[in-house]
Amino acid sequence: MRRYDSRWLLVVSANLVLAWLTGLANHYLAPLALHLYIAGLCVVFAGLRVDPKQGLIAILLTGLLLDATIPVPFGTHLVLLGLIHATLLYGRRRFPREGSIFSIVVAQFANLFLFISLSFLLVGENPRPGEAWLRIFFDLMVSQIVILLITPWFLALQSRVFEKMHIHPETGRALAR
Amino acid sequence: MLPKRFDQVSPFVTLGIILLTWLLLPFVFKTFTRATFFEIQAPLTVADSYAHDLQDFWSNRLHSKDELLQAGRDLAGLVAKYDFSVQQNQQLEADILRLENLLNLPPLPAFRLEAARVAQRDFSGWWQRFTIRKGQNFGLTVGAPVVFSGGVVGRITEVHRYTAVVDLVTSPTFRLAASLAGDNRPVSYQGGLNDSFKAPRGTVEFVPLEFTAARNAPRRLVTSGLGGIFPAGLSIGEILNLELSADGLFKAGDVQLDERIGTLTEVTVLVPLNPEEL
């Protein structure tokens, strides 16, 4: 009997946990007028270590999950995360995929791309876009620092989940128990 | 010959096909998907809020009987004070009704007050929103005003089964017809100046030329009642400065908003008794 392939579900679940923790952090940072945006981290494991098809499914669903809770056109993150994922797949064979440092660099660039794209999309609504960019820049700096700190943890969490489920993220084969 | 494996196909071509399919999907399907994906995450969004309530409950259980008796006495004084205010309010409402009948005025919009807990705050440079722990289950409607003891909080932009999303007065997407306290000419208010580690601010435009404002002599900005969403006279903030606008016909300036908006845990939704009025 063919085993159901649940790799996409594991990645989406981990991303959902990350989104929830970010939401919690933002709730408590609100009085300081600070905001964390770390969606770039969601694409790293799926793009570098999971099978391309399963990774794409996970990324598209993660994009829709993120879009559902924020006031952007539905599908924005689907497009942006999909683009990053496609770029990672394109150069995947040449990348040092297992390296933590490389994963951190990818997370940083992915988040930077998402942050700037969203800012260009949304900053026009502000009465004084010049002042809004200052705030956005500060949020970006804080978010990038947080990504720097938590990327190893988040990748380890996802690897551990796959280990616990005895599934190899790339091949989908059962690991020895 | 077509490649057999997904990773042998150009990832960008695959993505292009998926995005094209997404663009061609009917709007109803996207709306349904969005609502579904929001509801999937809703329990996570409110979980922390409920955990916090439980934490408060158990910490309150630790208070001694003496402390509770003292709190009860304080509360009794407060209730007596509010009883008097309710009586005054009823008298004023009766006066308003009498004047409306006398002058043949259209009735003011009527609201039902619905208190709601704040489940999650989301204050970014792009948007400023709350998620509250009441939704369709309490008859909340899109566009309903949200207030607190300090004045305007925002308006409801999304209503889900058990939660609702409030666009805050501090958000750049929030615009409102306001007026200066003591004057009935409308001015335009917009939120959106939210510098890090500072109190939120908004902007005001189309202020008549005769008005002045400064940090040491601010002017109060209140809702005008125009547009039919917010009742007139609710406090928005204080105008700190007014300068001549580029066209020289009006003045524009900054509005200091209430700092407490960032720490609110409970708000009141004014649910219109006649939603068609919104």
CSV table of C-alpha atoms in Angstrom, one decimal:
chain,number,residue,atom,x,y,z
A,1,MET,CA,0.0,0.0,0.0
A,2,ARG,CA,1.3,3.5,-0.9
A,3,ARG,CA,2.1,5.6,2.2
A,4,TYR,CA,0.5,9.1,2.3
A,5,ASP,CA,3.2,11.8,1.8
A,6,SER,CA,2.7,14.3,4.7
A,7,ARG,CA,5.9,16.3,4.2
A,8,TRP,CA,4.1,19.4,3.1
A,9,LEU,CA,1.9,19.2,6.2
A,10,LEU,CA,4.9,19.1,8.5
A,11,VAL,CA,6.4,22.1,6.9
A,12,VAL,CA,3.1,24.1,6.9
A,13,SER,CA,2.6,23.1,10.6
A,14,ALA,CA,6.0,24.4,11.5
A,15,ASN,CA,5.4,27.6,9.6
A,16,LEU,CA,2.0,28.0,11.3
A,17,VAL,CA,3.8,27.7,14.7
A,18,LEU,CA,6.3,30.4,13.6
A,19,ALA,CA,3.4,32.7,12.5
A,20,TRP,CA,1.7,32.2,15.8
A,21,LEU,CA,4.8,33.0,17.8
A,22,THR,CA,5.5,36.0,15.7
A,23,GLY,CA,1.9,37.2,16.3
A,24,LEU,CA,2.4,36.7,20.0
A,25,ALA,CA,5.6,38.7,19.9
A,26,ASN,CA,3.9,41.5,17.9
A,27,HIS,CA,1.1,41.6,20.4
A,28,TYR,CA,3.5,42.4,23.3
A,29,LEU,CA,5.7,44.7,21.2
A,30,ALA,CA,2.7,46.8,20.1
A,31,PRO,CA,3.0,49.4,23.0
A,32,LEU,CA,6.6,50.0,21.9
A,33,ALA,CA,5.4,50.6,18.3
A,34,LEU,CA,7.7,47.8,17.0
A,35,HIS,CA,6.7,45.0,14.6
A,36,LEU,CA,8.4,41.8,13.6
A,37,TYR,CA,8.0,40.4,10.2
A,38,ILE,CA,9.9,37.1,9.6
A,39,ALA,CA,7.9,35.4,6.8
A,40,GLY,CA,11.2,35.0,4.9
A,41,LEU,CA,12.1,32.3,7.3
A,42,CYS,CA,9.2,30.1,6.2
A,43,VAL,CA,10.7,29.5,2.8
A,44,VAL,CA,14.2,28.3,3.8
A,45,PHE,CA,13.6,24.7,4.8
A,46,ALA,CA,11.0,24.1,2.1
A,47,GLY,CA,13.3,25.6,-0.5
A,48,LEU,CA,16.6,24.0,0.4
A,49,ARG,CA,15.9,20.7,2.1
A,50,VAL,CA,12.4,19.4,1.1
A,51,ASP,CA,11.5,17.7,-2.1
A,52,PRO,CA,10.6,20.5,-4.7
A,53,LYS,CA,7.0,19.4,-5.2
A,54,GLN,CA,6.2,19.0,-1.5
A,55,GLY,CA,8.1,22.2,-0.8
A,56,LEU,CA,6.1,24.1,-3.3
A,57,ILE,CA,2.8,22.9,-1.9
A,58,ALA,CA,3.9,23.8,1.6
A,59,ILE,CA,5.1,27.3,0.5
A,60,LEU,CA,1.9,28.1,-1.4
A,61,LEU,CA,-0.3,27.0,1.5
A,62,THR,CA,1.9,29.0,3.9
A,63,GLY,CA,1.5,32.1,1.6
A,64,LEU,CA,-2.3,31.7,1.8
A,65,LEU,CA,-2.2,31.3,5.6
A,66,LEU,CA,-0.2,34.4,6.0
A,67,ASP,CA,-2.4,36.4,3.5
A,68,ALA,CA,-5.6,35.4,5.3
A,69,THR,CA,-4.6,37.3,8.5
A,70,ILE,CA,-3.3,40.6,7.1
A,71,PRO,CA,-4.8,43.4,5.0
A,72,VAL,CA,-3.1,42.7,1.7
A,73,PRO,CA,-4.7,41.4,-1.5
A,74,PHE,CA,-5.2,37.6,-1.0
A,75,GLY,CA,-2.5,35.8,-2.9
A,76,THR,CA,0.3,38.4,-2.3
A,77,HIS,CA,2.4,36.1,-0.2
A,78,LEU,CA,1.6,33.2,-2.5
A,79,VAL,CA,3.2,35.1,-5.3
A,80,LEU,CA,6.2,36.4,-3.3
A,81,LEU,CA,7.0,33.2,-1.4
A,82,GLY,CA,6.5,31.3,-4.6
A,83,LEU,CA,9.0,33.5,-6.4
A,84,ILE,CA,11.6,33.0,-3.7
A,85,HIS,CA,11.0,29.2,-3.7
A,86,ALA,CA,11.4,29.1,-7.4
A,87,THR,CA,14.7,31.0,-7.2
A,88,LEU,CA,16.0,28.6,-4.5
A,89,LEU,CA,15.0,25.6,-6.6
A,90,TYR,CA,16.7,27.1,-9.7
A,91,GLY,CA,20.1,27.2,-7.9
A,92,ARG,CA,19.5,24.4,-5.4
A,93,ARG,CA,22.0,21.9,-6.9
A,94,ARG,CA,24.8,24.4,-6.6
A,95,PHE,CA,24.0,25.7,-3.0
A,96,PRO,CA,25.5,24.3,0.2
A,97,ARG,CA,22.0,23.3,1.3
A,98,GLU,CA,22.9,21.8,4.7
A,99,GLY,CA,24.9,24.7,6.0
A,100,SER,CA,23.4,26.8,8.8
A,101,ILE,CA,25.2,29.9,7.7
A,102,PHE,CA,23.9,29.6,4.1
A,103,SER,CA,20.4,29.1,5.5
A,104,ILE,CA,20.7,32.3,7.6
A,105,VAL,CA,21.9,34.2,4.5
A,106,VAL,CA,19.0,32.9,2.5
A,107,ALA,CA,16.5,33.8,5.3
A,108,GLN,CA,17.9,37.3,5.5
A,109,PHE,CA,17.7,37.9,1.7
A,110,ALA,CA,14.3,36.3,1.5
A,111,ASN,CA,12.9,38.5,4.3
A,112,LEU,CA,14.5,41.6,2.9
A,113,PHE,CA,12.8,40.9,-0.5
A,114,LEU,CA,9.4,40.3,1.2
A,115,PHE,CA,9.7,43.3,3.4
A,116,ILE,CA,10.6,45.7,0.7
A,117,SER,CA,8.0,44.3,-1.7
A,118,LEU,CA,5.3,44.7,0.9
A,119,SER,CA,6.5,48.2,1.8
A,120,PHE,CA,6.3,49.4,-1.8
A,121,LEU,CA,2.8,47.9,-2.1
A,122,LEU,CA,1.5,49.4,1.1
A,123,VAL,CA,3.4,52.6,2.0
A,124,GLY,CA,1.4,54.7,-0.5
A,125,GLU,CA,-1.5,54.7,1.8
A,126,ASN,CA,0.4,56.6,4.4
A,127,PRO,CA,-0.2,60.3,4.7
A,128,ARG,CA,3.6,61.0,4.8
A,129,PRO,CA,5.4,58.1,3.1
A,130,GLY,CA,8.8,59.6,4.0
A,131,GLU,CA,8.1,59.3,7.7
A,132,ALA,CA,6.6,55.8,7.2
A,133,TRP,CA,9.9,54.6,5.6
A,134,LEU,CA,11.8,55.5,8.8
A,135,ARG,CA,9.5,53.3,10.9
A,136,ILE,CA,9.6,50.5,8.2
A,137,PHE,CA,13.4,50.7,8.2
A,138,PHE,CA,13.5,50.3,12.0
A,139,ASP,CA,11.1,47.3,11.9
A,140,LEU,CA,13.2,45.8,9.1
A,141,MET,CA,16.4,46.1,11.2
A,142,VAL,CA,14.7,44.5,14.2
A,143,SER,CA,13.2,41.7,12.1
A,144,GLN,CA,16.5,40.9,10.4
A,145,ILE,CA,18.3,40.7,13.8
A,146,VAL,CA,15.6,38.3,15.1
A,147,ILE,CA,15.9,36.2,11.9
A,148,LEU,CA,19.6,36.0,12.5
A,149,LEU,CA,19.0,34.7,16.0
A,150,ILE,CA,16.2,32.2,15.4
A,151,THR,CA,17.0,30.7,12.0
A,152,PRO,CA,19.2,27.9,13.4
A,153,TRP,CA,16.5,27.1,16.0
A,154,PHE,CA,13.7,27.0,13.4
A,155,LEU,CA,15.6,24.8,11.0
A,156,ALA,CA,16.5,22.5,13.8
A,157,LEU,CA,12.9,22.3,14.8
A,158,GLN,CA,11.8,21.4,11.3
A,159,SER,CA,14.6,18.8,11.0
A,160,ARG,CA,13.6,17.3,14.4
A,161,VAL,CA,10.0,17.1,13.3
A,162,PHE,CA,11.0,15.1,10.3
A,163,GLU,CA,13.2,12.9,12.4
A,164,LYS,CA,10.4,12.2,14.9
A,165,MET,CA,8.1,11.3,12.1
A,166,HIS,CA,10.9,9.1,10.6
A,167,ILE,CA,10.6,10.7,7.2
A,168,HIS,CA,13.5,11.9,5.0
A,169,PRO,CA,12.6,15.5,3.9
A,170,GLU,CA,14.0,15.2,0.4
A,171,THR,CA,13.2,11.6,-0.6
A,172,GLY,CA,10.2,11.0,1.6
A,173,ARG,CA,11.5,7.5,2.4
A,174,ALA,CA,11.0,6.2,5.9
A,175,LEU,CA,14.0,6.5,8.2
A,176,ALA,CA,15.3,3.6,10.2
A,177,ARG,CA,13.7,3.6,13.7
B,1,MET,CA,9.7,15.2,-24.9
B,2,LEU,CA,8.2,16.6,-21.7
B,3,PRO,CA,10.4,16.0,-18.6
B,4,LYS,CA,8.9,13.4,-16.2
B,5,ARG,CA,10.1,14.9,-12.9
B,6,PHE,CA,8.9,18.2,-11.3
B,7,ASP,CA,12.5,19.3,-10.4
B,8,GLN,CA,13.6,18.9,-14.0
B,9,VAL,CA,11.0,21.5,-15.2
B,10,SER,CA,12.0,25.1,-14.8
B,11,PRO,CA,10.6,26.2,-11.4
B,12,PHE,CA,9.6,29.5,-12.8
B,13,VAL,CA,7.5,27.9,-15.5
B,14,THR,CA,5.7,25.8,-12.9
B,15,LEU,CA,5.2,28.9,-10.7
B,16,GLY,CA,3.9,30.9,-13.7
B,17,ILE,CA,1.3,28.2,-14.5
B,18,ILE,CA,0.2,28.1,-10.8
B,19,LEU,CA,-0.1,31.9,-10.6
B,20,LEU,CA,-2.0,32.0,-13.9
B,21,THR,CA,-4.4,29.4,-12.5
B,22,TRP,CA,-4.7,31.5,-9.3
B,23,LEU,CA,-5.5,34.6,-11.2
B,24,LEU,CA,-8.2,32.9,-13.2
B,25,LEU,CA,-9.9,31.4,-10.1
B,26,PRO,CA,-13.3,33.1,-9.4
B,27,PHE,CA,-13.4,35.8,-6.7
B,28,VAL,CA,-16.0,33.7,-4.6
B,29,PHE,CA,-13.5,30.9,-4.4
B,30,LYS,CA,-10.7,33.2,-3.1
B,31,THR,CA,-13.1,34.9,-0.6
B,32,PHE,CA,-14.1,31.4,0.7
B,33,THR,CA,-10.5,30.3,0.9
B,34,ARG,CA,-9.4,33.4,2.7
B,35,ALA,CA,-12.2,33.0,5.3
B,36,THR,CA,-11.3,29.3,5.7
B,37,PHE,CA,-7.6,30.0,6.2
B,38,PHE,CA,-8.5,32.8,8.7
B,39,GLU,CA,-10.7,30.5,10.7
B,40,ILE,CA,-8.1,27.7,10.8
B,41,GLN,CA,-5.8,30.2,12.6
B,42,ALA,CA,-8.4,31.9,14.7
B,43,PRO,CA,-8.1,29.4,17.7
B,44,LEU,CA,-4.3,30.1,17.8
B,45,THR,CA,-5.0,33.9,17.7
B,46,VAL,CA,-7.3,33.9,20.7
B,47,ALA,CA,-5.6,31.1,22.7
B,48,ASP,CA,-3.1,33.5,24.3
B,49,SER,CA,-5.9,35.8,25.3
B,50,TYR,CA,-7.9,33.0,27.0
B,51,ALA,CA,-4.7,31.8,28.7
B,52,HIS,CA,-4.2,35.4,30.0
B,53,ASP,CA,-7.7,35.5,31.3
B,54,LEU,CA,-7.1,32.2,33.2
B,55,GLN,CA,-3.9,33.6,34.6
B,56,ASP,CA,-5.7,36.7,35.8
B,57,PHE,CA,-8.5,34.5,37.3
B,58,TRP,CA,-6.0,32.4,39.4
B,59,SER,CA,-4.0,35.5,40.4
B,60,ASN,CA,-7.2,37.1,41.6
B,61,ARG,CA,-8.1,34.0,43.6
B,62,LEU,CA,-4.9,34.6,45.6
B,63,HIS,CA,-6.3,37.9,47.0
B,64,SER,CA,-7.3,37.8,50.6
B,65,LYS,CA,-10.9,38.3,51.8
B,66,ASP,CA,-10.0,41.7,53.3
B,67,GLU,CA,-8.7,42.9,49.9
B,68,LEU,CA,-11.9,41.7,48.2
B,69,LEU,CA,-14.1,43.5,50.8
B,70,GLN,CA,-12.1,46.7,50.2
B,71,ALA,CA,-12.5,46.3,46.4
B,72,GLY,CA,-16.2,45.7,46.9
B,73,ARG,CA,-16.5,48.9,48.9
B,74,ASP,CA,-14.7,50.9,46.2
B,75,LEU,CA,-16.8,49.3,43.5
B,76,ALA,CA,-20.0,50.2,45.4
B,77,GLY,CA,-19.0,53.9,45.3
B,78,LEU,CA,-18.3,53.7,41.6
B,79,VAL,CA,-21.6,52.0,40.9
B,80,ALA,CA,-23.4,54.7,42.8
B,81,LYS,CA,-21.6,57.4,40.7
B,82,TYR,CA,-22.5,55.6,37.5
B,83,ASP,CA,-26.1,55.2,38.6
B,84,PHE,CA,-26.3,58.9,38.8
B,85,SER,CA,-24.7,59.3,35.4
B,86,VAL,CA,-27.2,56.8,33.9
B,87,GLN,CA,-30.1,58.9,35.3
B,88,GLN,CA,-28.5,62.0,33.8
B,89,ASN,CA,-28.0,60.2,30.5
B,90,GLN,CA,-31.7,59.1,30.4
B,91,GLN,CA,-32.8,62.7,31.0
B,92,LEU,CA,-30.5,64.0,28.2
B,93,GLU,CA,-31.8,61.3,25.8
B,94,ALA,CA,-35.4,62.3,26.6
B,95,ASP,CA,-34.5,65.9,25.9
B,96,ILE,CA,-32.9,65.0,22.6
B,97,LEU,CA,-36.0,63.0,21.6
B,98,ARG,CA,-38.2,65.9,22.5
B,99,LEU,CA,-36.1,68.3,20.5
B,100,GLU,CA,-36.0,65.9,17.5
B,101,ASN,CA,-39.8,65.7,17.5
B,102,LEU,CA,-40.2,69.5,18.0
B,103,LEU,CA,-37.8,70.4,15.2
B,104,ASN,CA,-38.8,67.4,12.9
B,105,LEU,CA,-35.1,66.3,12.9
B,106,PRO,CA,-34.1,62.8,11.6
B,107,PRO,CA,-33.2,60.5,14.6
B,108,LEU,CA,-29.6,60.0,15.5
B,109,PRO,CA,-28.1,56.6,14.7
B,110,ALA,CA,-28.9,54.2,17.6
B,111,PHE,CA,-26.3,51.7,18.8
B,112,ARG,CA,-26.1,48.6,21.1
B,113,LEU,CA,-23.0,48.5,23.2
B,114,GLU,CA,-21.0,45.3,23.0
B,115,ALA,CA,-17.9,45.0,25.2
B,116,ALA,CA,-15.1,42.8,23.7
B,117,ARG,CA,-11.7,41.6,24.8
B,118,VAL,CA,-8.7,42.3,22.6
B,119,ALA,CA,-7.2,39.0,21.5
B,120,GLN,CA,-4.2,40.2,19.4
B,121,ARG,CA,-2.6,43.5,18.5
B,122,ASP,CA,-0.8,43.9,15.2
B,123,PHE,CA,0.8,47.3,14.9
B,124,SER,CA,3.1,47.7,11.9
B,125,GLY,CA,4.3,50.6,9.8
B,126,TRP,CA,1.9,49.2,7.1
B,127,TRP,CA,-1.3,48.7,9.2
B,128,GLN,CA,-2.5,48.9,12.7
B,129,ARG,CA,-5.1,46.3,13.7
B,130,PHE,CA,-6.7,44.5,16.6
B,131,THR,CA,-8.4,41.2,16.6
B,132,ILE,CA,-11.3,41.1,19.1
B,133,ARG,CA,-12.9,38.0,20.7
B,134,LYS,CA,-16.4,38.6,19.3
B,135,GLY,CA,-17.7,38.3,15.8
B,136,GLN,CA,-20.8,37.1,14.0
B,137,ASN,CA,-21.8,35.2,17.1
B,138,PHE,CA,-22.5,38.6,18.8
B,139,GLY,CA,-24.1,40.2,15.7
B,140,LEU,CA,-21.1,42.5,15.0
B,141,THR,CA,-21.2,44.1,11.6
B,142,VAL,CA,-18.5,45.4,9.2
B,143,GLY,CA,-18.0,49.2,9.6
B,144,ALA,CA,-19.2,49.3,13.2
B,145,PRO,CA,-17.4,51.9,15.3
B,146,VAL,CA,-15.2,50.7,18.2
B,147,VAL,CA,-14.5,53.0,21.2
B,148,PHE,CA,-13.0,53.1,24.6
B,149,SER,CA,-13.0,55.5,27.6
B,150,GLY,CA,-10.5,57.7,25.8
B,151,GLY,CA,-12.6,58.0,22.6
B,152,VAL,CA,-12.3,56.4,19.1
B,153,VAL,CA,-10.4,53.1,18.8
B,154,GLY,CA,-11.3,52.3,15.2
B,155,ARG,CA,-13.8,50.5,13.0
B,156,ILE,CA,-14.5,46.9,12.3
B,157,THR,CA,-13.2,45.8,8.9
B,158,GLU,CA,-13.7,42.1,9.0
B,159,VAL,CA,-16.2,40.0,10.9
B,160,HIS,CA,-15.6,36.2,11.3
B,161,ARG,CA,-17.5,33.6,13.2
B,162,TYR,CA,-16.0,34.2,16.6
B,163,THR,CA,-13.6,37.1,16.0
B,164,ALA,CA,-13.5,40.4,14.3
B,165,VAL,CA,-10.7,42.7,13.0
B,166,VAL,CA,-10.6,46.3,14.0
B,167,ASP,CA,-8.8,48.9,11.8
B,168,LEU,CA,-7.4,51.3,14.3
B,169,VAL,CA,-7.5,55.1,14.4
B,170,THR,CA,-3.7,55.0,14.2
B,171,SER,CA,-3.7,53.1,10.9
B,172,PRO,CA,-2.8,54.8,7.6
B,173,THR,CA,-5.9,53.2,6.1
B,174,PHE,CA,-8.2,54.9,8.7
B,175,ARG,CA,-9.8,58.1,7.4
B,176,LEU,CA,-12.6,60.0,9.1
B,177,ALA,CA,-14.6,63.2,8.9
B,178,ALA,CA,-13.8,65.0,12.1
B,179,SER,CA,-14.3,68.5,13.6
B,180,LEU,CA,-12.6,70.7,16.1
B,181,ALA,CA,-14.2,70.7,19.5
B,182,GLY,CA,-16.7,73.6,19.7
B,183,ASP,CA,-17.0,73.9,15.9
B,184,ASN,CA,-19.1,72.0,13.5
B,185,ARG,CA,-17.2,72.5,10.2
B,186,PRO,CA,-15.8,69.1,8.9
B,187,VAL,CA,-12.1,68.5,8.6
B,188,SER,CA,-10.3,65.4,7.4
B,189,TYR,CA,-8.4,63.0,9.7
B,190,GLN,CA,-6.1,60.2,8.7
B,191,GLY,CA,-3.9,58.0,10.9
B,192,GLY,CA,-0.5,56.6,10.1
B,193,LEU,CA,2.3,58.4,11.8
B,194,ASN,CA,3.6,55.7,14.1
B,195,ASP,CA,7.3,56.2,14.9
B,196,SER,CA,9.0,53.5,17.0
B,197,PHE,CA,9.0,54.1,20.8
B,198,LYS,CA,6.7,57.1,20.4
B,199,ALA,CA,3.1,57.8,20.9
B,200,PRO,CA,1.0,57.4,17.8
B,201,ARG,CA,0.0,60.4,15.7
B,202,GLY,CA,-2.4,61.2,12.9
B,203,THR,CA,-2.8,64.0,10.4
B,204,VAL,CA,-5.6,66.5,10.0
B,205,GLU,CA,-6.3,68.5,6.8
B,206,PHE,CA,-8.8,71.1,5.6
B,207,VAL,CA,-8.8,73.0,8.9
B,208,PRO,CA,-10.3,76.5,8.5
B,209,LEU,CA,-7.7,79.3,8.6
B,210,GLU,CA,-8.8,81.0,11.8
B,211,PHE,CA,-7.8,78.0,14.0
B,212,THR,CA,-4.4,77.8,15.6
B,213,ALA,CA,-2.8,75.0,17.7
B,214,ALA,CA,0.5,74.5,19.5
B,215,ARG,CA,2.0,72.0,21.9
B,216,ASN,CA,1.3,74.2,24.8
B,217,ALA,CA,-2.2,75.1,23.6
B,218,PRO,CA,-3.5,72.0,21.7
B,219,ARG,CA,-7.0,71.7,20.3
B,220,ARG,CA,-9.2,68.7,20.7
B,221,LEU,CA,-10.3,66.8,17.6
B,222,VAL,CA,-13.6,65.0,17.8
B,223,THR,CA,-15.8,63.0,15.5
B,224,SER,CA,-18.2,65.1,13.4
B,225,GLY,CA,-21.0,62.6,13.1
B,226,LEU,CA,-20.9,63.0,9.3
B,227,GLY,CA,-20.8,59.9,7.3
B,228,GLY,CA,-23.1,58.2,9.8
B,229,ILE,CA,-20.6,55.7,11.2
B,230,PHE,CA,-19.3,57.4,14.4
B,231,PRO,CA,-21.6,59.4,16.6
B,232,ALA,CA,-20.6,63.1,16.9
B,233,GLY,CA,-18.4,64.3,19.8
B,234,LEU,CA,-16.2,61.3,20.4
B,235,SER,CA,-12.6,62.3,21.1
B,236,ILE,CA,-10.0,61.4,18.5
B,237,GLY,CA,-6.9,63.2,19.8
B,238,GLU,CA,-5.3,66.6,20.2
B,239,ILE,CA,-4.0,68.8,17.4
B,240,LEU,CA,-0.5,69.8,18.3
B,241,ASN,CA,0.3,72.1,15.4
B,242,LEU,CA,-1.4,73.7,12.5
B,243,GLU,CA,0.4,75.1,9.4
B,244,LEU,CA,-0.8,76.6,6.2
B,245,SER,CA,-1.4,73.8,3.6
B,246,ALA,CA,0.3,74.0,0.1
B,247,ASP,CA,-2.7,75.6,-1.6
B,248,GLY,CA,-3.0,78.2,1.2
B,249,LEU,CA,-6.8,77.7,1.5
B,250,PHE,CA,-6.7,75.6,4.7
B,251,LYS,CA,-4.4,74.5,7.5
B,252,ALA,CA,-3.0,71.0,8.2
B,253,GLY,CA,-1.2,69.5,11.2
B,254,ASP,CA,-0.4,66.6,13.4
B,255,VAL,CA,-2.8,64.9,15.9
B,256,GLN,CA,-1.5,63.3,19.1
B,257,LEU,CA,-3.5,60.1,19.7
B,258,ASP,CA,-4.1,58.4,23.0
B,259,GLU,CA,-1.1,56.3,24.0
B,260,ARG,CA,-3.5,53.8,25.8
B,261,ILE,CA,-4.6,52.5,22.4
B,262,GLY,CA,-1.4,50.4,22.3
B,263,THR,CA,-2.2,48.6,25.6
B,264,LEU,CA,-6.0,48.2,25.5
B,265,THR,CA,-7.4,44.9,26.6
B,266,GLU,CA,-11.1,45.7,26.4
B,267,VAL,CA,-13.0,47.8,23.9
B,268,THR,CA,-16.7,48.6,23.2
B,269,VAL,CA,-18.2,48.0,19.8
B,270,LEU,CA,-21.1,50.3,18.9
B,271,VAL,CA,-23.3,47.8,17.0
B,272,PRO,CA,-25.8,49.8,14.9
B,273,LEU,CA,-29.4,48.8,15.6
B,274,ASN,CA,-30.1,49.6,12.0
B,275,PRO,CA,-27.1,48.3,10.0
B,276,GLU,CA,-28.3,49.9,6.8
B,277,GLU,CA,-27.4,53.3,8.3
B,278,LEU,CA,-23.7,52.4,8.0
